[in-house]
Coordinates of C-alpha atoms and ligand atoms in Angstrom, one line a residue:
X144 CA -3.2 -14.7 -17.5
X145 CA -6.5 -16.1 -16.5
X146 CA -6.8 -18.0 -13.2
X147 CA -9.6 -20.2 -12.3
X148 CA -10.4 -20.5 -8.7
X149 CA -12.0 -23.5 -6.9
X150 CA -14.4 -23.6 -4.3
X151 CA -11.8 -25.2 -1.5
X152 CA -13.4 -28.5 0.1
X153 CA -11.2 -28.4 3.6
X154 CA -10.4 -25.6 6.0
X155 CA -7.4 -23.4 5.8
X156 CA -4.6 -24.8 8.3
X157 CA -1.5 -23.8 9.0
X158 CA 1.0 -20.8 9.2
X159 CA 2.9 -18.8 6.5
X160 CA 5.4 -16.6 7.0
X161 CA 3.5 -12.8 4.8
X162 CA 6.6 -11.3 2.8
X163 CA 7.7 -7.7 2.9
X164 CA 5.6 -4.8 3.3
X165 CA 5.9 -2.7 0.3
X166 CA 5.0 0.6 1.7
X167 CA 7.8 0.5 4.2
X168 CA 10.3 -1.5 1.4
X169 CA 10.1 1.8 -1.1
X170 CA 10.7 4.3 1.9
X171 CA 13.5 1.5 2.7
X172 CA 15.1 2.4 -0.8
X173 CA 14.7 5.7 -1.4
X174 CA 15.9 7.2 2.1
X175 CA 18.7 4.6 1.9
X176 CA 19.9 5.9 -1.3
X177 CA 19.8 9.5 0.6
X178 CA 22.0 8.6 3.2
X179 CA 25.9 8.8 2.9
X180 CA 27.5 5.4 3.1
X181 CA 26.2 1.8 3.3
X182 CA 22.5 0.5 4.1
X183 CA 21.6 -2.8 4.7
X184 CA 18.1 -3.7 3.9
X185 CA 16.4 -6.9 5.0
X186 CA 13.7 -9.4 3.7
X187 CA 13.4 -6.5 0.6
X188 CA 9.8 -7.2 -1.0
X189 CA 10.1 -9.0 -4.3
X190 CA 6.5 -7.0 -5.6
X191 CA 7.3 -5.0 -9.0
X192 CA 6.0 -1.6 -7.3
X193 CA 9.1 -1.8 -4.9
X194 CA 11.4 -2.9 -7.6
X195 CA 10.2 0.5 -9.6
X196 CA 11.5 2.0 -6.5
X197 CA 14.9 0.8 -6.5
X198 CA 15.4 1.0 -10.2
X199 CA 14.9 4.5 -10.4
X200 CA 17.5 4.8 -7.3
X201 CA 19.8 3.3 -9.9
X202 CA 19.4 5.8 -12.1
X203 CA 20.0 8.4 -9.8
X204 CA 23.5 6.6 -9.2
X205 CA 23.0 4.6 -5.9
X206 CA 24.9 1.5 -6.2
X207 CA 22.9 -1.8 -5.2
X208 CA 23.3 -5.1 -5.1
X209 CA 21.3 -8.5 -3.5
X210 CA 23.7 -10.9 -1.2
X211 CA 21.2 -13.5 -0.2
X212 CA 18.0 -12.1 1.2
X213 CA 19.8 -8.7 2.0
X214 CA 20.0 -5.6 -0.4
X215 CA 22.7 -3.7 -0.1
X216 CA 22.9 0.2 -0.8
X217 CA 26.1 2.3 -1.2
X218 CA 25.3 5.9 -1.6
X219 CA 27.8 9.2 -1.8
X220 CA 24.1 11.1 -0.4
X221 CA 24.2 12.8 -3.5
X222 CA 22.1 12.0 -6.3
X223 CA 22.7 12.7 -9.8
X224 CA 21.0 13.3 -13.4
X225 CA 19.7 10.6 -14.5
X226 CA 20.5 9.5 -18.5
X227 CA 16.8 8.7 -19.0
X228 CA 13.2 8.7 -17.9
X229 CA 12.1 7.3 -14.4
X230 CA 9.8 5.1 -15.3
X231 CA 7.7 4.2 -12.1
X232 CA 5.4 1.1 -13.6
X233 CA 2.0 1.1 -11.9
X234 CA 3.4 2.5 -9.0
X235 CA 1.5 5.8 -7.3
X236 CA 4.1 5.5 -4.2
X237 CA 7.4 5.6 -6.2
X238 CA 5.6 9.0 -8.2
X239 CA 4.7 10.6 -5.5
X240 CA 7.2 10.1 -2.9
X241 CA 10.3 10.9 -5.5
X242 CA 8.6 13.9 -6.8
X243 CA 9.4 15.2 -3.1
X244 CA 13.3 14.3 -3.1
X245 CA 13.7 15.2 -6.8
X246 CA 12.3 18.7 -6.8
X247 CA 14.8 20.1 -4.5
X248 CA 17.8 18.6 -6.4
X249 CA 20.2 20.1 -8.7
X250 CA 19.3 18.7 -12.2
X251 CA 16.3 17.9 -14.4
X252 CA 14.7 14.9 -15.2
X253 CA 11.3 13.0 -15.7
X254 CA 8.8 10.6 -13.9
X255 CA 6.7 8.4 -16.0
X256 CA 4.2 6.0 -15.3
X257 CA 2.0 3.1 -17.1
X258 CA -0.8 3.6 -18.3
X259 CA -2.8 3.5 -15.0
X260 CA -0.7 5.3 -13.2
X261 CA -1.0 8.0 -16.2
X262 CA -4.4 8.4 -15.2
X263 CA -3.7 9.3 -11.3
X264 CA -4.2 12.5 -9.8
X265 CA -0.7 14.2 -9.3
X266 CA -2.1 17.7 -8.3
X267 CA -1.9 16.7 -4.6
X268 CA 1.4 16.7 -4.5
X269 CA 2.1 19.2 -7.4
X270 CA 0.1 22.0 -5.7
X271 CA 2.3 21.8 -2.5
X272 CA 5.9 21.3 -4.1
X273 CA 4.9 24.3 -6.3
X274 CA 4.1 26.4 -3.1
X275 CA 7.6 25.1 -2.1
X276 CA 9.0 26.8 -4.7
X277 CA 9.1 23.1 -7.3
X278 CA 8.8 24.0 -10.6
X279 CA 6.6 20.7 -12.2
X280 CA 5.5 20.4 -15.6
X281 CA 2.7 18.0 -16.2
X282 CA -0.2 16.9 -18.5
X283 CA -2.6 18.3 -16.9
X284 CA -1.4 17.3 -13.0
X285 CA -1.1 13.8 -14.4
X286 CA 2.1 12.0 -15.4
X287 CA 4.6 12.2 -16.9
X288 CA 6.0 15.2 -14.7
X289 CA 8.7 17.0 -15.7
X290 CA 10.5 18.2 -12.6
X291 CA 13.0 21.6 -12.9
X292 CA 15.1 20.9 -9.4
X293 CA 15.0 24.3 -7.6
X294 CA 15.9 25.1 -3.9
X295 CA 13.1 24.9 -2.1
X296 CA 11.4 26.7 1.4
X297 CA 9.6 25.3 3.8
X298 CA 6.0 25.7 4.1
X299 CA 3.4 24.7 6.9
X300 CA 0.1 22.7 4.5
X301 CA -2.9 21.9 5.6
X302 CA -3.8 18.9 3.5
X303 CA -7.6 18.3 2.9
X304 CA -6.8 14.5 2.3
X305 CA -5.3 12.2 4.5
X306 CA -2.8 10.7 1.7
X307 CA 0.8 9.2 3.3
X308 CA 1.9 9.8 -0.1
X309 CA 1.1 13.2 -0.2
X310 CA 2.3 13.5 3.4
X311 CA 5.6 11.8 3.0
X312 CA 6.3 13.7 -0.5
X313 CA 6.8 16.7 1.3
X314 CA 8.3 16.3 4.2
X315 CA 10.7 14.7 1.5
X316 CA 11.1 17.6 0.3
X317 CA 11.3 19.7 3.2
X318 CA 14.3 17.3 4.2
X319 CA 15.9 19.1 2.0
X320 CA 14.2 23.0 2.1
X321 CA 15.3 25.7 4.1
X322 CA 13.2 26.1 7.2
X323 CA 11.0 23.9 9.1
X324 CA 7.9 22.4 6.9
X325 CA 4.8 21.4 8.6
X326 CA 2.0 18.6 7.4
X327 CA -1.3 18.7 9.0
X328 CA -3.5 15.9 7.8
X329 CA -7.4 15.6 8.7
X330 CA -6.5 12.0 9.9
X331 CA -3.8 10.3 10.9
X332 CA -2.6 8.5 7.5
X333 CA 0.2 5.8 7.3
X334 CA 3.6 7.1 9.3
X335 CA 6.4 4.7 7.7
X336 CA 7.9 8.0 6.6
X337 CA 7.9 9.3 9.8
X338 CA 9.0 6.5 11.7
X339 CA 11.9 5.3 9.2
X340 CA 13.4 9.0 8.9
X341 CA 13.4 9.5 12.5
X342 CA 15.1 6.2 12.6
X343 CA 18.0 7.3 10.0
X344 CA 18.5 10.5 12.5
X345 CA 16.4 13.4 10.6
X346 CA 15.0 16.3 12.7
X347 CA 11.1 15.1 12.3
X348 CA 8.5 15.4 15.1
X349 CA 5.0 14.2 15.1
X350 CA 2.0 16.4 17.4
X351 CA -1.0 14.9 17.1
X352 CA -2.2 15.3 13.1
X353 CA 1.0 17.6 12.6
X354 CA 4.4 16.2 11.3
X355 CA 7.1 19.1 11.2
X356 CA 10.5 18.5 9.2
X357 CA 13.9 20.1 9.1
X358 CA 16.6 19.9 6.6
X359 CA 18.7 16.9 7.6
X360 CA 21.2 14.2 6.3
X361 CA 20.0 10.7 6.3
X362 CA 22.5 8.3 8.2
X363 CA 23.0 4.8 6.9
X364 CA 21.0 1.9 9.0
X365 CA 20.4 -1.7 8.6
X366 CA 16.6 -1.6 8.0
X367 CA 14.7 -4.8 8.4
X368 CA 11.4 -5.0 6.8
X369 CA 8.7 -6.8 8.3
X370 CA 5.6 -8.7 6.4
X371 CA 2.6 -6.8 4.8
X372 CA -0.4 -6.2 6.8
X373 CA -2.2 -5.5 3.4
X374 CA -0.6 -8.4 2.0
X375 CA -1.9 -10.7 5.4
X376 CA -5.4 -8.8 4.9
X377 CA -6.0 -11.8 1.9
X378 CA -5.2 -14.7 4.2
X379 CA -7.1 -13.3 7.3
X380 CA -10.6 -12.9 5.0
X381 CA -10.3 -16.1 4.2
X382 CA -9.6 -17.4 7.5
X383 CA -12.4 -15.9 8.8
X384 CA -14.7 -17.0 5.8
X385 CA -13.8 -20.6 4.7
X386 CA -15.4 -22.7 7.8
X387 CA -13.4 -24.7 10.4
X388 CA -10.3 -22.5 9.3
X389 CA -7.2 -21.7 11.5
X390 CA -3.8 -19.9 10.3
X391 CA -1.8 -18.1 11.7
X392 CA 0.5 -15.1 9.7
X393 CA 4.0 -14.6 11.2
X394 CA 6.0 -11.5 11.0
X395 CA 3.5 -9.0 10.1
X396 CA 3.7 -5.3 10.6
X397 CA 0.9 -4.1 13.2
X398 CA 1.6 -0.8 13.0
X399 CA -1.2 1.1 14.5
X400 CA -1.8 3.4 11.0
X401 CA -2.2 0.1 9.1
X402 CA -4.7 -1.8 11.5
X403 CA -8.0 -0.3 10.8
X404 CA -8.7 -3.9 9.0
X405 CA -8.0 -5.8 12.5
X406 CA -10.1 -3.4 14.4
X407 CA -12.9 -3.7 11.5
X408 CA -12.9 -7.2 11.0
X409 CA -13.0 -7.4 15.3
X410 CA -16.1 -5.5 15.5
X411 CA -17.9 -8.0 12.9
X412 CA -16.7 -10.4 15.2
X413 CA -13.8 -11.8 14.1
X414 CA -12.2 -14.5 16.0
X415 CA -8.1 -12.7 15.5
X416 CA -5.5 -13.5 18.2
X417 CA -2.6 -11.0 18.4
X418 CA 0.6 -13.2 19.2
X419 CA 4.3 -12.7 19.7
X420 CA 4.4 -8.3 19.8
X421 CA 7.5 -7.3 18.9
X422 CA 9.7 -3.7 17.4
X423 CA 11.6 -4.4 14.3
X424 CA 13.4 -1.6 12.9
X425 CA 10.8 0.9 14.8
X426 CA 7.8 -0.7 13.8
X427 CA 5.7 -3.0 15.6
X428 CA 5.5 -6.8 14.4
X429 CA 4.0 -10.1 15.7
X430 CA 1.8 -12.8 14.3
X431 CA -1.9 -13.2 13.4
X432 CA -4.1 -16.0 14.3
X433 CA -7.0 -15.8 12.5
X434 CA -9.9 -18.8 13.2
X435 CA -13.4 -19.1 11.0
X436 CA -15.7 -16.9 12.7
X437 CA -19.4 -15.9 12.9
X438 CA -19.8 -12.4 11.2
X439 CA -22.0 -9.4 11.7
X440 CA -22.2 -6.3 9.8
X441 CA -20.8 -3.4 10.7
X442 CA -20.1 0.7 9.4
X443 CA -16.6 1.6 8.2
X444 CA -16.2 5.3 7.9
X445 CA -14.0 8.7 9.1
X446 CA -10.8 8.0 11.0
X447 CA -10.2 4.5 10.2
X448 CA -10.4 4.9 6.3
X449 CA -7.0 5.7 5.9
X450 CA -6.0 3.0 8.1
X451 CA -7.5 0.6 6.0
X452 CA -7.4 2.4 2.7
X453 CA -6.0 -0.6 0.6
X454 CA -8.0 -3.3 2.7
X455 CA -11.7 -2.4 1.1
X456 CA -12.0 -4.4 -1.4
X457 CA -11.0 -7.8 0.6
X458 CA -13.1 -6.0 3.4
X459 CA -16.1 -5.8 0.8
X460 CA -15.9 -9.7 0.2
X461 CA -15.9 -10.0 4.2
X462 CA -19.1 -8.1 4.4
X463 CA -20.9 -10.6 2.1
X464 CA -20.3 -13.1 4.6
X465 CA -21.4 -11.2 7.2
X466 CA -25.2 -10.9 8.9
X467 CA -27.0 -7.9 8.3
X468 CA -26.0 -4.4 5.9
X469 CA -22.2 -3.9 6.3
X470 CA -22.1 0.4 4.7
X471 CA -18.4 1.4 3.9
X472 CA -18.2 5.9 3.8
X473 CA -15.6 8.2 3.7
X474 CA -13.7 6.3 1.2
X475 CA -13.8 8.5 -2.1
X476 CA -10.2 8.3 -2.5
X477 CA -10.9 5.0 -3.6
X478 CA -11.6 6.3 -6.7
X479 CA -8.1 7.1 -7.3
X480 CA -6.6 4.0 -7.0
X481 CA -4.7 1.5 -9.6
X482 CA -8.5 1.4 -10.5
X483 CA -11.9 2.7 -9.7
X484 CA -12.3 0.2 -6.7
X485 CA -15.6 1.4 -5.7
X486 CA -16.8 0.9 -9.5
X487 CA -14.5 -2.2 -9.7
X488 CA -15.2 -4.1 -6.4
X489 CA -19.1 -3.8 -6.9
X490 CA -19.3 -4.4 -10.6
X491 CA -17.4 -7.8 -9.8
X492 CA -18.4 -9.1 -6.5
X493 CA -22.1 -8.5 -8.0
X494 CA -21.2 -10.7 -11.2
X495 CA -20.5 -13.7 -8.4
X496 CA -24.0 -13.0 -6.0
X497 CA -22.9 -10.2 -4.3
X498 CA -25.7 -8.0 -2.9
X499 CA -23.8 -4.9 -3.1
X500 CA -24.1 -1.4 -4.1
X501 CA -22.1 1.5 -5.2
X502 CA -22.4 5.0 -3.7
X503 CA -20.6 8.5 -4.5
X504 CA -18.2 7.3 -1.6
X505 CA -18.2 3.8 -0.7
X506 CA -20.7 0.7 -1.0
X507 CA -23.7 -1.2 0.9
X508 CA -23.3 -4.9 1.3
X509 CA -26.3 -6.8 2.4
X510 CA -25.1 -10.3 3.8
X511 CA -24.6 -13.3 4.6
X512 CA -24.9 -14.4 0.8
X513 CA -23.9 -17.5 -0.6
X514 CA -21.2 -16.6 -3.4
X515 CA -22.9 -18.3 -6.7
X516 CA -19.1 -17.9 -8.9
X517 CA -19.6 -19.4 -12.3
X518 CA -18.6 -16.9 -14.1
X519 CA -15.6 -14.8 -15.9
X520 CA -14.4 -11.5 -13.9
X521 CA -12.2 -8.6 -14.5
X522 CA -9.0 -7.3 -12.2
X523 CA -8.7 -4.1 -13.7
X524 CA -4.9 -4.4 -14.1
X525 CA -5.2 -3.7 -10.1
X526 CA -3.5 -6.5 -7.9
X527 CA -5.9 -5.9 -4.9
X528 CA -8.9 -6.8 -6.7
X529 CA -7.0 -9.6 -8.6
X530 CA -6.2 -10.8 -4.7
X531 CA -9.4 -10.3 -3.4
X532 CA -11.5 -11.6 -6.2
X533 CA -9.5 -15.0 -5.6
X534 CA -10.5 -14.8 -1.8
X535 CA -13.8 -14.9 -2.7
X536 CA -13.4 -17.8 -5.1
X537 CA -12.9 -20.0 -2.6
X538 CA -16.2 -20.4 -1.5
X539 CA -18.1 -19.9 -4.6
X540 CA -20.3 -22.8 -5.4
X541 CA -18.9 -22.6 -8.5
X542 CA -15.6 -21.8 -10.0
X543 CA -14.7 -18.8 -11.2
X544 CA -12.0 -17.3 -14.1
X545 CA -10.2 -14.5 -13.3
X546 CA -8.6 -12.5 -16.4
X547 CA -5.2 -10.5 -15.4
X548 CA -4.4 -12.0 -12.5
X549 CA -0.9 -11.8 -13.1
X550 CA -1.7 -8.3 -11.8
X551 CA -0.8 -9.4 -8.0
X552 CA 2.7 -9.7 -9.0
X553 CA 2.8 -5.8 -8.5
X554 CA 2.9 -6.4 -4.9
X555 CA 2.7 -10.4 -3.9
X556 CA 4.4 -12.8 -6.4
X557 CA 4.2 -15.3 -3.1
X558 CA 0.3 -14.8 -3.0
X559 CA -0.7 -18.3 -4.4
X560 CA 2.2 -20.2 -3.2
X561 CA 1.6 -19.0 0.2
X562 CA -2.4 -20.1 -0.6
X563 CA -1.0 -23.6 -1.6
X564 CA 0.5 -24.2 2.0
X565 CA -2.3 -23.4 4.2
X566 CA -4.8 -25.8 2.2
X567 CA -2.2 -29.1 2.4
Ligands
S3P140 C1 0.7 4.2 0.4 C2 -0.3 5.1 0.8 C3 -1.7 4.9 0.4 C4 -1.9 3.5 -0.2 C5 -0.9 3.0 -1.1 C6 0.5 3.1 -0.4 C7 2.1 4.6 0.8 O1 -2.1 5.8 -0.6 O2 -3.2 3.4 -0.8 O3 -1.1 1.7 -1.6 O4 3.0 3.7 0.7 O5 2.3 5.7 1.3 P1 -2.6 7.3 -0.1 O6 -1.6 7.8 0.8 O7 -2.6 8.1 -1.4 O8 -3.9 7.1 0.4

């Protein structure tokens, strides 16, 4: 589906409420379906990617069912053979995680993917399992994977990447090893796991970069999910670059491991109000005010990456907004993504005016540059570029046509509705 986007004439105004997070939504489903008895999951994300998640679940024998906004989960804590393939979509989260629960089960089956996720790296989290004692068969560590349940031993890994979903994939499976499994991490990646497992009563610690796991069983919980600070990411860019804006973004997760883009966008200069701190369910919500602001460039590298892994390419149309040369390191995983979004981001965003170039690990932007548009670009059958391509549409001179933007259904089928209400 193409979309054409217009430069917008007022200021964004207004609030929205930004829908479910869809990190926390698949861990929401999967442990769930892991504990013995009844779950009760609120405000569920309505994104494809999640509902991968919960399919597969359903194949694994969890019983489910929607009563108004709530999804309900009735599980005997057992899993069993599924009839068929688990097909994941486009979804890297549903692969990896459930290649950690599924390896230590007692039965066969398979995880496929389309044909972007086909292309992923699964080696990170085949290498591991298999030292766990996993038997995997894959095309050449990429999907499908064939997965041999086996009972698996704990191990103690030292992970060259900070990856949550290599991260949460085995302390997955080390819920369900013999012994006590460590994760050390270079940098503090995403902790939904962590947080949500504790939550449902398993034996998990956190030290510093070091998560350690025991076998456990999962208790039932009412989870409540709060909005997506990746999903918000879209709204507070173009706060910050359509003039005279202010919004403000209710309910969204803050969790420290996701904020990198707050504490970014803050040292450019961002004008971003924190209001209304809350814990939901263990994790820390509240709202976002977000008010046009004056940028400056900045460096975004080490530490934070993870922390703002899936914010770079809305960050990227920041920086061209933004006075002076904005460098973005570290960020090779990039890569690895739903696309190439080093390659994608700067072959796009220079198609529009952009002055921005790739490197082996990141990009240079050179701003403030006024976004020409006029043109036809590309999503890559990847939802974050899909969403921050129309960001920057907004203040092209002229409009712009994206192709596959039905892409952001993956994780925000709200996305342009929730536009609509800020520029009434
Ligand atoms: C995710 C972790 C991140 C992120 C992805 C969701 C998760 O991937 O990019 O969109 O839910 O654990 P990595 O952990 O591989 O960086």
């Amino acid at each position: 589906m193409q979309k054409i986007v217009n430069k917008i004439n007022n200021n964004l105004k207004g609030s929205v409420i930004i829908p479910a997070d869809k990190s926390i939504s698949h861990r929401a489903v999967m442990f769930a379906s892991l504990a013995k008895g009844k779950s009760i999951i609120k405000n569920f994300s309505t994104g494809k990617d999640p509902l991968s998640s919960l399919n597969i679940c359903k194949k694994l024998g969890i019983n489910s069912e929607f009563a108004d906004n709530d999804l309900i989960i009735n599980s005997t804590g057992k899993l069993i053979k599924p009839k068929t393939t688990l097909d994941c979509g486009n979804s890297g989260t549903t692969m990896r995680l459930m290649s950690g629960i599924l390896s230590g089960q007692n039965f066969n089956c398979t995880l496929i993917g389309d044909e972007s996720l086909s292309k992923r790296p699964m080696k990170r989290v085949i290498e591991p399992l298999t030292l766990m004692g996993a038997k995997i068969k894959s095309n050449a560590f990429k999907a499908p994977l064939n997965i041999y349940g086996k009972n698996l031993h704990a191990i103690d890994y030292v992970s060259k990447l900070a990856s949550a979903q290599v991260k949460s994939c085995i302390l997955l499976a080390g819920l369900n090893a013999d012994g006590k499994t460590s994760f050390t991490e270079p940098f503090v990646s995403r902790n939904h796991t962590e947080i949500m497992l504790k939550y449902m009563g398993a034996d998990i610690n956190t030290d510093k970069n070091t998560v350690t796991i025991e076998k456990s069983q999962l208790e039932p919980r009412t989870i409540e999910i709060c909005g997506d600070i990746s999903s918000a990411a879209y709204f507070i860019v173009a706060g910050l670059i359509v003039p005279n804006s202010k919004i403000i973004l209710k309910n969204v997760g803050l969790n420290p491991t996701r904020t990198g883009m707050l504490e970014a966008a803050e040292k450019m200069g961002a004008d971003i109000e924190i209001l209304d701190k809350k814990i939901v369910s263990g994790e820390i919500v509240g709202d976002i005010q977000v008010s046009f602001s004056d940028l400056k460039a900045c460096t975004i590298e080490g530490e934070i990456i993870p922390r703002l892994i899936d914010e770079l390419p809305v960050i990227a149309v920041l920086a061209t907004q933004a006075q002076g040369t904005t460098i973005v390191k570290d960020a090779q995983d990039l890569r690895n993504k739903e696309s190439d979004r080093i390659k994608a981001v700067v072959t796009e965003l220079k198609k529009i005016g952009a002055n921005i170039e790739e490197t082996p690990d990141g990009f240079i932007i050179k701003g403030k540059t006024p976004l020409t548009g006029g043109v036809e670009i590309e999503t890559y059958h990847d939802h974050r570029l899909a969403m921050s391509l129309y960001v920057a549409g907004l203040i092209c001179e002229k409009p712009i046509s994206i192709n596959g933007f039905e892409w952001v259904n993956i994780s925000f089928p709200e996305f342009e509705k929730l536009f609509s209400a800020l520029t009434l």
